[in-house]
Coordinates of C-alpha atoms in Angstrom, one line a residue:
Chain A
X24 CA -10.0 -13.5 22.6
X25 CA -7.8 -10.8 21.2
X26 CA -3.9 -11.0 22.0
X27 CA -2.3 -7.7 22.6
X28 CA 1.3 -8.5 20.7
X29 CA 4.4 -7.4 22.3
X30 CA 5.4 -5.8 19.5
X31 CA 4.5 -5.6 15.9
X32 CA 6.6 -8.1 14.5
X33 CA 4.6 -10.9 16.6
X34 CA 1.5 -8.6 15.7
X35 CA 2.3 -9.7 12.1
X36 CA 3.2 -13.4 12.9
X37 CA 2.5 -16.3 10.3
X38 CA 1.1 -14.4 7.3
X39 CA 2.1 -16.7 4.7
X40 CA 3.5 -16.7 1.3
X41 CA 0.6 -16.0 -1.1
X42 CA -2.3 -14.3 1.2
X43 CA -4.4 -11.8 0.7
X44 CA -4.3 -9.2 2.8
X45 CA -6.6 -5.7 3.4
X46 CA -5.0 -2.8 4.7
X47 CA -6.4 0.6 5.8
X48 CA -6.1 3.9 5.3
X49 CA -7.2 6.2 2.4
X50 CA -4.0 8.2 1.5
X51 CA -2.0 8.4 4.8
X52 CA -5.1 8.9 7.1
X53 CA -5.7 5.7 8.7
X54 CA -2.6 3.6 7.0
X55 CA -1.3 1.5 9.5
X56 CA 2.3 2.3 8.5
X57 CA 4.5 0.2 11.5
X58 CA 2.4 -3.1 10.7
X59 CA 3.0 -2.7 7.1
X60 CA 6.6 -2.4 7.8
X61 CA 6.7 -5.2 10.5
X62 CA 4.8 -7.5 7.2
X63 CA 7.8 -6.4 5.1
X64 CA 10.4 -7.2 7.1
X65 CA 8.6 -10.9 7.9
X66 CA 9.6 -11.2 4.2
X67 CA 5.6 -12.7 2.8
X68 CA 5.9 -12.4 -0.6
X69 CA 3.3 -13.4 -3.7
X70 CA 0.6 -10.9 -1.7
X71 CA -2.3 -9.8 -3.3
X72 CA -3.3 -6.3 -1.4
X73 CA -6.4 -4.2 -1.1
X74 CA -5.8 -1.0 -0.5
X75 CA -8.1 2.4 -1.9
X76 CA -5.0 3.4 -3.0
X77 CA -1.3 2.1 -4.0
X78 CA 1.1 4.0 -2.1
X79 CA 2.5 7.5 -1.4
X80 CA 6.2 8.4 -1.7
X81 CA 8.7 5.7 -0.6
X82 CA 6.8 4.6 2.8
X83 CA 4.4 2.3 4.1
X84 CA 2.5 0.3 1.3
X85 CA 5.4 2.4 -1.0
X86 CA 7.7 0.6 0.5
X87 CA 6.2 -2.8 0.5
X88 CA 5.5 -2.6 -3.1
X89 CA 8.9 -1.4 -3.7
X90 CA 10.3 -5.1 -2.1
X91 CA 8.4 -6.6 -5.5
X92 CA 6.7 -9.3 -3.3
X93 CA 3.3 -7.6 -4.1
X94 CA 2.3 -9.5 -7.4
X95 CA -1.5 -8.1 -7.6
X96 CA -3.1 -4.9 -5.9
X97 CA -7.2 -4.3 -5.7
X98 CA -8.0 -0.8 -5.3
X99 CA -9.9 2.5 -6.7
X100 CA -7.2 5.3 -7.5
X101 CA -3.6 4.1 -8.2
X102 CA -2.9 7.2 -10.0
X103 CA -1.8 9.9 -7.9
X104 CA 1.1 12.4 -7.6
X105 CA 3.3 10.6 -5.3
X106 CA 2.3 7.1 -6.7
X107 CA 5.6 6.6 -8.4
X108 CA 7.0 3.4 -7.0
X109 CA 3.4 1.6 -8.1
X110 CA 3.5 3.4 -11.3
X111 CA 7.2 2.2 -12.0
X112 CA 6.4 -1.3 -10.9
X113 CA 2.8 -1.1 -13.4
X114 CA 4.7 0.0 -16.6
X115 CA 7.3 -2.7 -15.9
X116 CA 4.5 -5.0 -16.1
X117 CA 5.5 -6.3 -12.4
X118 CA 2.4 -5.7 -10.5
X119 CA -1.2 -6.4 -11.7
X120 CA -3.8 -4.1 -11.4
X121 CA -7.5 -4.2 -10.7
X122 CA -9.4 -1.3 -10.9
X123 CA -13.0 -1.0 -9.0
X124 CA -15.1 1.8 -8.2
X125 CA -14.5 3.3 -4.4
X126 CA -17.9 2.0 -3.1
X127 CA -18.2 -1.0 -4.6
X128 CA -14.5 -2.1 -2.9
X129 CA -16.3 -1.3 0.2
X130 CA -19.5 -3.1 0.0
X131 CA -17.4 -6.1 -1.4
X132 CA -15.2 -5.9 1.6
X133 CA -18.3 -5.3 3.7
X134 CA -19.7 -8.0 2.0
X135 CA -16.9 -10.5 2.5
X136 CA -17.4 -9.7 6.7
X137 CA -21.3 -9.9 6.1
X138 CA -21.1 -13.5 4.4
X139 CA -23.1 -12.1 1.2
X140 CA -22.6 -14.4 -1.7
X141 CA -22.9 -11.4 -3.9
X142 CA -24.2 -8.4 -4.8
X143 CA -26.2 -6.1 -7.6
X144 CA -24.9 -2.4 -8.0
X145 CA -25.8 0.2 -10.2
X146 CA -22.1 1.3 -10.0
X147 CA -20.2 1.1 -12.7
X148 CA -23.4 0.1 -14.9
X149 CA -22.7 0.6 -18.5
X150 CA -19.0 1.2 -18.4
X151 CA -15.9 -0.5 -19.2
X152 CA -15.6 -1.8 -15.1
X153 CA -18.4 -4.0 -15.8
X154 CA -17.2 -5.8 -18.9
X155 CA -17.4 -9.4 -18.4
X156 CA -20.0 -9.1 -15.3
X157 CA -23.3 -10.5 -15.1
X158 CA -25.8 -7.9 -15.0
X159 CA -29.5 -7.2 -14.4
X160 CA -32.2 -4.7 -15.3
X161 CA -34.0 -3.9 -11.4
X162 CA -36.5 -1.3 -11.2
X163 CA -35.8 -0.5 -14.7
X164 CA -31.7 0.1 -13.8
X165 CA -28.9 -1.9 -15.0
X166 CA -26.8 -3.3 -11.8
X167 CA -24.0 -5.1 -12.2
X168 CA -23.5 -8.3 -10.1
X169 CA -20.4 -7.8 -7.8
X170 CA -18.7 -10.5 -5.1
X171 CA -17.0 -9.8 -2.4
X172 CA -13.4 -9.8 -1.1
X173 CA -12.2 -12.2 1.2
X174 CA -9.2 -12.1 2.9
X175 CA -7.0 -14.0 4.9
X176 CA -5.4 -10.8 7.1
X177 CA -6.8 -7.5 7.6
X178 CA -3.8 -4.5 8.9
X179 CA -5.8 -1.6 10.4
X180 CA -5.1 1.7 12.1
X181 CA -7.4 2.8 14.7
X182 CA -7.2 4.9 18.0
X183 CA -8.0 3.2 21.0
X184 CA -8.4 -0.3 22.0
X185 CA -9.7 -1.9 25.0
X186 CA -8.5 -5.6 26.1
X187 CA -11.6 -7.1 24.7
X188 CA -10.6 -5.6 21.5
X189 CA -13.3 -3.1 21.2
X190 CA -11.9 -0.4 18.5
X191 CA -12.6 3.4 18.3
X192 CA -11.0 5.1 15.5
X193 CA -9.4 9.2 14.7
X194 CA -11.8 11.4 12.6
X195 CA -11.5 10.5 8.7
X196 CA -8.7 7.8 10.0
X197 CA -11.8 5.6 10.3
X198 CA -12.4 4.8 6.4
X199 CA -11.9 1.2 5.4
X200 CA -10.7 -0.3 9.3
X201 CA -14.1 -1.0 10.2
X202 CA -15.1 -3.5 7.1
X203 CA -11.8 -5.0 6.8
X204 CA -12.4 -6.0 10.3
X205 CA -15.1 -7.9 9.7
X206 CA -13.4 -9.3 6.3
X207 CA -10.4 -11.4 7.1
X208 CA -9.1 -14.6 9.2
X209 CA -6.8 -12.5 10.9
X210 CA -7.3 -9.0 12.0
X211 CA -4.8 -6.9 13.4
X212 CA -5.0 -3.6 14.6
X213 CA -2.4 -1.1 15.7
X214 CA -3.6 1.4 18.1
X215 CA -2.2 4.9 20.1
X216 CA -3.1 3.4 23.0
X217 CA -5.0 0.2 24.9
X218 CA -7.3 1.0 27.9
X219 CA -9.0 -1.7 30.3
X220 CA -11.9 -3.6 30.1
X221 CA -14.8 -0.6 30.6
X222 CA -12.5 2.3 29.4
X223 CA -14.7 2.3 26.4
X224 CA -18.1 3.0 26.3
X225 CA -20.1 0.4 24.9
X226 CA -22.2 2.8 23.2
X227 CA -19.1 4.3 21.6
X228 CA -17.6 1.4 20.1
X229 CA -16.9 1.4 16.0
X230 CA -15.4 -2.4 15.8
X231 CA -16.7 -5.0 18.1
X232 CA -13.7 -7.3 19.6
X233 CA -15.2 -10.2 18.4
X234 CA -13.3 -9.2 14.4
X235 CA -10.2 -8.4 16.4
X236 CA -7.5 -10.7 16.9
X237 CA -4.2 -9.5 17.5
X238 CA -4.1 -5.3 18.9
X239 CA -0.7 -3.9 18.8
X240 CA 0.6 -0.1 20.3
X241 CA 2.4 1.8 18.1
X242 CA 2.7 6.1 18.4
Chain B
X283 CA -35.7 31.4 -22.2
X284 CA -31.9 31.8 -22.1
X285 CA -30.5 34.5 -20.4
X286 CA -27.5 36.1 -23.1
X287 CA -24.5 38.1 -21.0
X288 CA -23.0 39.0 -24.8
X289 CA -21.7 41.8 -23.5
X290 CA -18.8 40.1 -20.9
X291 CA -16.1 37.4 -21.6
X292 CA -16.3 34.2 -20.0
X293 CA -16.5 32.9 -16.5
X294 CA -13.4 33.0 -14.9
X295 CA -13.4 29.8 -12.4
X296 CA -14.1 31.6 -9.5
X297 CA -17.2 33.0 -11.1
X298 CA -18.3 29.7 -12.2
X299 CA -17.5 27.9 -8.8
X300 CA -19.9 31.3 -7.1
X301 CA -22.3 30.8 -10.2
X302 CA -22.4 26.4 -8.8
X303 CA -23.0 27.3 -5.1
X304 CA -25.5 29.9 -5.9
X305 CA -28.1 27.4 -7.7
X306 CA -27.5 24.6 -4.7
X307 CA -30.7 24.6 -2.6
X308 CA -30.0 25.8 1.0
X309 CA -29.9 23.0 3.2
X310 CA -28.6 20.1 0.7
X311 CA -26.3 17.4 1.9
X312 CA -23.5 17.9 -1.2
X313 CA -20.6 16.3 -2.4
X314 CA -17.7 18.5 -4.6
X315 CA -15.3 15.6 -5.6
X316 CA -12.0 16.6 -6.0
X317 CA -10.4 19.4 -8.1
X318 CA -11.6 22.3 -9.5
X319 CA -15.5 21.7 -8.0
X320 CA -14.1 22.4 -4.5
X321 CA -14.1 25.7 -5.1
X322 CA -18.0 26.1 -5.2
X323 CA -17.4 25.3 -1.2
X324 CA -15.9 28.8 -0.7
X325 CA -19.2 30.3 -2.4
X326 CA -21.8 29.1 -0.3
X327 CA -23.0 32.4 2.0
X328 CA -23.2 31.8 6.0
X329 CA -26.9 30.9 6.2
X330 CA -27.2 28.4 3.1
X331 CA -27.0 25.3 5.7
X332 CA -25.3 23.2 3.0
X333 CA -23.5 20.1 4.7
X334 CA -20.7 19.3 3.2
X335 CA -19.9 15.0 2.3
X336 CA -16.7 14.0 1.9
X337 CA -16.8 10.3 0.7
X338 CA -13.8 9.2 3.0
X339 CA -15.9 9.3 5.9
X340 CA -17.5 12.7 6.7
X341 CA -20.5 14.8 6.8
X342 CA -20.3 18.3 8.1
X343 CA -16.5 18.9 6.3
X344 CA -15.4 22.7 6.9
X345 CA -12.9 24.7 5.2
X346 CA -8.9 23.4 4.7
X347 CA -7.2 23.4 7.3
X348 CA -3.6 25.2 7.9
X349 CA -1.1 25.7 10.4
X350 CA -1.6 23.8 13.8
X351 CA -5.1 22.9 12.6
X352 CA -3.8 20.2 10.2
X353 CA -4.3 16.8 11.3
X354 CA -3.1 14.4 9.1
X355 CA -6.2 12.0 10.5
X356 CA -8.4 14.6 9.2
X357 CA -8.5 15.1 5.4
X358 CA -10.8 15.4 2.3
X359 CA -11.3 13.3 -0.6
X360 CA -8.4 14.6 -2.0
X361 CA -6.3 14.1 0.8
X362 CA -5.8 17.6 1.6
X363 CA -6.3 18.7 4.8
X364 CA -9.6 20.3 6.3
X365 CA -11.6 21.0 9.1
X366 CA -14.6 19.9 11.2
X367 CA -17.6 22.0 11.8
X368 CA -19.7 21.6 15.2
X369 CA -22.5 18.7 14.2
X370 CA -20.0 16.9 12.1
X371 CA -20.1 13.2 11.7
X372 CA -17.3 10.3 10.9
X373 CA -18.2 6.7 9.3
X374 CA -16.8 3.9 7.7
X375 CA -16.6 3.8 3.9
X376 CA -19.6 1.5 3.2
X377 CA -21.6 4.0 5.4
X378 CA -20.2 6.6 3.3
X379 CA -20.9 5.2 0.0
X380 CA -24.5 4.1 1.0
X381 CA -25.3 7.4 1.6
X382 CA -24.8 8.2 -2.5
X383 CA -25.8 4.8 -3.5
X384 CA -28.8 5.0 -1.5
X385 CA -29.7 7.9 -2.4
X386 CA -29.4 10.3 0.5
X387 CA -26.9 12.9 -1.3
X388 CA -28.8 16.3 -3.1
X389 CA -26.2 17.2 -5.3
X390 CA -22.6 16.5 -5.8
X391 CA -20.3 18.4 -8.8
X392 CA -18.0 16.6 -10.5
X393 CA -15.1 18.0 -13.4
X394 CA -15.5 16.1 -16.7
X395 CA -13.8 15.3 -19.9
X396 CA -16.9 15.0 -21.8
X397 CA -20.2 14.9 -21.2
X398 CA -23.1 13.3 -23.8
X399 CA -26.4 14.9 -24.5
X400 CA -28.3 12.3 -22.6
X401 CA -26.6 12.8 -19.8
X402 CA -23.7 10.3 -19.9
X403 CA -20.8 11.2 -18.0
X404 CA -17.1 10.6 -18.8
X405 CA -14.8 11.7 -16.5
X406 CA -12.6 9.3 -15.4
X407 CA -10.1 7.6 -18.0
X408 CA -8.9 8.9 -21.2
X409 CA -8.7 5.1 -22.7
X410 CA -5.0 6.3 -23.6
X411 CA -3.0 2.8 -23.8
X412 CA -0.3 4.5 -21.4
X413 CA -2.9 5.5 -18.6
X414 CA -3.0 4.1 -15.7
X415 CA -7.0 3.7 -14.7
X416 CA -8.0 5.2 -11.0
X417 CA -11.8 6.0 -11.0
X418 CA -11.9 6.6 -7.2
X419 CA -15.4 7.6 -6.4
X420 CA -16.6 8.9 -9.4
X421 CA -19.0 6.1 -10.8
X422 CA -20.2 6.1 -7.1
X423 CA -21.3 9.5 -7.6
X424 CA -22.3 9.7 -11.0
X425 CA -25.0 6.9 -10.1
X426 CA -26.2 8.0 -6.5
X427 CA -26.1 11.7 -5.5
X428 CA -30.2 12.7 -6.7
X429 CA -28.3 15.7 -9.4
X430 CA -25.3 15.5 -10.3
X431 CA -23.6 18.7 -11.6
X432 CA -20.8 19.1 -14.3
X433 CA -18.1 21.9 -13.8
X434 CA -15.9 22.1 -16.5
X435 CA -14.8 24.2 -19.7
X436 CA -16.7 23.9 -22.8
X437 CA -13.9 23.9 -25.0
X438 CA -10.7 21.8 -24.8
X439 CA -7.8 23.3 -25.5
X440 CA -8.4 22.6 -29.0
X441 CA -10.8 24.4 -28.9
X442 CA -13.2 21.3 -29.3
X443 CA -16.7 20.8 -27.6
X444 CA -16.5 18.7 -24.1
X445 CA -20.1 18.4 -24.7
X446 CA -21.0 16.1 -27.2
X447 CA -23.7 13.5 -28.9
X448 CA -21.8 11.0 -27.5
X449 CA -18.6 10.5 -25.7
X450 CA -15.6 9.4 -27.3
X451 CA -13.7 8.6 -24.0
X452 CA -14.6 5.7 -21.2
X453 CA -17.2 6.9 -19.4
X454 CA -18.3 7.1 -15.8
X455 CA -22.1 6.5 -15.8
X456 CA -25.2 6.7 -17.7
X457 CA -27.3 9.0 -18.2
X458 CA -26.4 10.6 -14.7
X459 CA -25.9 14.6 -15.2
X460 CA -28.1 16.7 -14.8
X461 CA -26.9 20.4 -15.1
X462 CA -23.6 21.0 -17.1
X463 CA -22.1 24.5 -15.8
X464 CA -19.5 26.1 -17.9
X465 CA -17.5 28.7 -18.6
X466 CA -19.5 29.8 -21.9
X467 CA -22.8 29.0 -21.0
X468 CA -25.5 26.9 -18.1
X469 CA -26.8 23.9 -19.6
X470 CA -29.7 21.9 -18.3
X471 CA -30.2 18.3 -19.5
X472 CA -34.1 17.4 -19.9
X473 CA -36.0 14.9 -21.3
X474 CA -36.7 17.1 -24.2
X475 CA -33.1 18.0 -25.1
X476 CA -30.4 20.5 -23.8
X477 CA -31.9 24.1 -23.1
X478 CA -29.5 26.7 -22.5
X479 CA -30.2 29.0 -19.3
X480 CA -27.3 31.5 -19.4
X481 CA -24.5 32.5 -21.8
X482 CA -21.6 34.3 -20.8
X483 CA -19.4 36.1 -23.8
X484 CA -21.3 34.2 -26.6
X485 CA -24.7 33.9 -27.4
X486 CA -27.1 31.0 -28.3
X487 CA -26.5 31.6 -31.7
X488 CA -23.3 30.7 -31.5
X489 CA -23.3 28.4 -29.2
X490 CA -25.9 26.5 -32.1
X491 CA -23.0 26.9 -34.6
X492 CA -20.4 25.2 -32.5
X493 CA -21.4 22.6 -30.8
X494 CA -22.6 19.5 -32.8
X495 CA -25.4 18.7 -29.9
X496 CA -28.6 20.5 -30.5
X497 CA -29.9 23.0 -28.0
X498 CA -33.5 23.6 -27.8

């Protein structure tokens, strides 16, 4: 059953030296910034994060990268114009990098929550992101041979929760919560705001409660 | 049969963004990236039904947003701010990318450093040691959307070719454009070679005696 924490320092409780741990968002749209902050100040270090990016200005995951307790990052576009914390950390060779293609992070998170041992993708065919892969010829197309991403926490943004831990998310906010979900040991969700048991409609729910384990309210 | 405007200097980027939109079928579900293809968005006319993909999570994207209408929960593949129109739809990522994976998406337009003969795409590295690698959604695209369009210069600063026999830089995908839409001139990529549809301030003469790729 899901917990609603008190506040999001228990939301974040436990998450041990050495995980690895998904979080949300796609820029600041979705980036569950008061969890990531709460995980910082509960001092985890040796993380490996996924994230589709690696930080904007000097907040959220900027900030946690910042502390240097982030020793490997997974994610599609660390290069941006407010990237600079990541970028110092990358040229002073103290964070390692792994580039993969924006789809193929998501089906390999989506994967992970799906228990798929693996998957072919003609993404990334041919090119320099496939070097060392298996790959295969199918229906006369090269696909590369991808495996997923498990983790052992998932921090998420999303709108509304009920006390069953059904999940609806906020217009493109929505991008990676609903896989990570699915992908980790622990999820945690911060939300606006938790309703009762029935103040969602069933037919309107994104994440099913049964990926959600601990739901915290943050503005 | 190429079409020679000799007579004019090249597009300017808002005449090659309106000179994009205007060869996109009406009714296509489309894709502009990031950048400089975004632009063809402001080209479409009110009754070309295009729907608009946005590969963070959205079909039915409208224009940017400003003032009270920006929501920060509500932004574009380049994090920029924009709107919904009515019929509008939000997903998850892997939702988003098995729409271009599978197949679903008509046309997306993507900017390029180079782009091969056969089609080959590079567009998202320069190999540079110092460069820090972020391909975002680009090989997604390259591989999934049924045409993939090229908007970019034809010349580099340089003044060197950006399309070429075969590219010199990382690339993106394989064999994956199909139309390459410049400044200079429309190139379509067949099985038979590069024909040249339109020229704009040079001619197909010319064109022949600067780029090393032959045009048919």
């Amino acid at each position: 059953m899901v917990e609603i924490a008190p506040d999001t320092d228990a939301a974040v409780r436990g998450i041990a030296d050495g995980s690895t741990v998904l979080i949300g968002g796609f820029g600041a749209a979705g980036q569950p910034y008061a969890l990531i902050d709460a995980l910082r100040r509960g001092g985890a270090g040796d993380l490996t994060v996924v994230n589709n990016n690696a930080g904007n200005g000097t907040t959220g995951l900027a900030a946690l990268l910042a502390t240097g307790r982030v020793r490997r990052i997974i994610c599609s576009f660390p290069r941006q114009v407010d990237s600079f914390v990541f970028e110092e950390l990358y040229r002073a060779g103290r964070i390692e990098l792994e580039v993969a293609p924006q789809g193929n992070l998501a089906e390999r998170i989506r994967a992970a929550g799906a228990g798929i041992g693996a998957f072919y993708t003609p993404t990334g065919a041919g090119t320099m992101l496939a070097e060392g892969k298996e790959t295969r010829v199918i229906g006369g197309r090269e696909h590369v041979l991808e495996y997923p991403i498990h983790a052992d926490v998932a921090l998420i943004r999303a709108h509304t929760a009920d006390h069953a831990g059904n999940l609806v998310y906020r217009k493109t906010g929505r991008n990676f919560g609903p896989i990570m979900a699915t992908a980790a040991r622990l999820t945690v969700a911060e939300v606006t705001r938790v309703v009762p048991v029935g103040g969602i409609d069933p037919e309107a729910v994104v994440t099913p409660g049964i990926f959600v384990d601990r739901v915290v309210v943050t503005p | 049969m190429t079409v020679e405007h000799a007579d004019r200097g090249p597009l300017d980027r808002d005449e090659l963004a309106r000179l994009v939109a205007g060869d996109i079928p009406r009714k296509s579900f489309v894709n502009l990236g990031i950048g400089q293809p975004t632009a063809v968005a402001d080209h479409f006319g009110p009754d070309s039904d295009v729907v608009l993909h946005t590969e963070n999570g959205m079909l039915g994207m409208g224009p940017m947003a400003h003032g009270d209408d920006v929501d920060p929960d509500l932004v574009n593949a380049g994090k920029i701010p924009v709107t919904e129109l009515p019929g509008a739809a939000y997903f998850d990522h892997a939702l988003s990318f098995a729409m271009m994976r599978g197949g679903h998406l008509d046309v997306c337009v993507l900017g390029a450093f180079q782009v091969a003969a056969d089609g080959t795409l590079a567009n998202w590295h320069t190999g540079a040691p110092d460069a820090i690698p972020a391909v975002g959604g680009a090989m997604d695209l390259a591989v999934g959307a049924k045409d993939v369009f090229v908007m970019m210069s034809l010349f580099d600063r340089n003044g060197t070719p950006k399309l070429v026999p075969e590219c010199a830089y990382p690339v993106t995908g394989l064999r994956c454009v199909s139309r390459v839409y410049t400044d200079r001139a429309v190139f379509h990529l067949t099985g038979d070679g590069v024909r040249v549809t339109e020229t704009f301030g040079t001619t197909l003469a010319e064109l022949r005696a600067r780029l090393d790729v032959p045009l048919l």
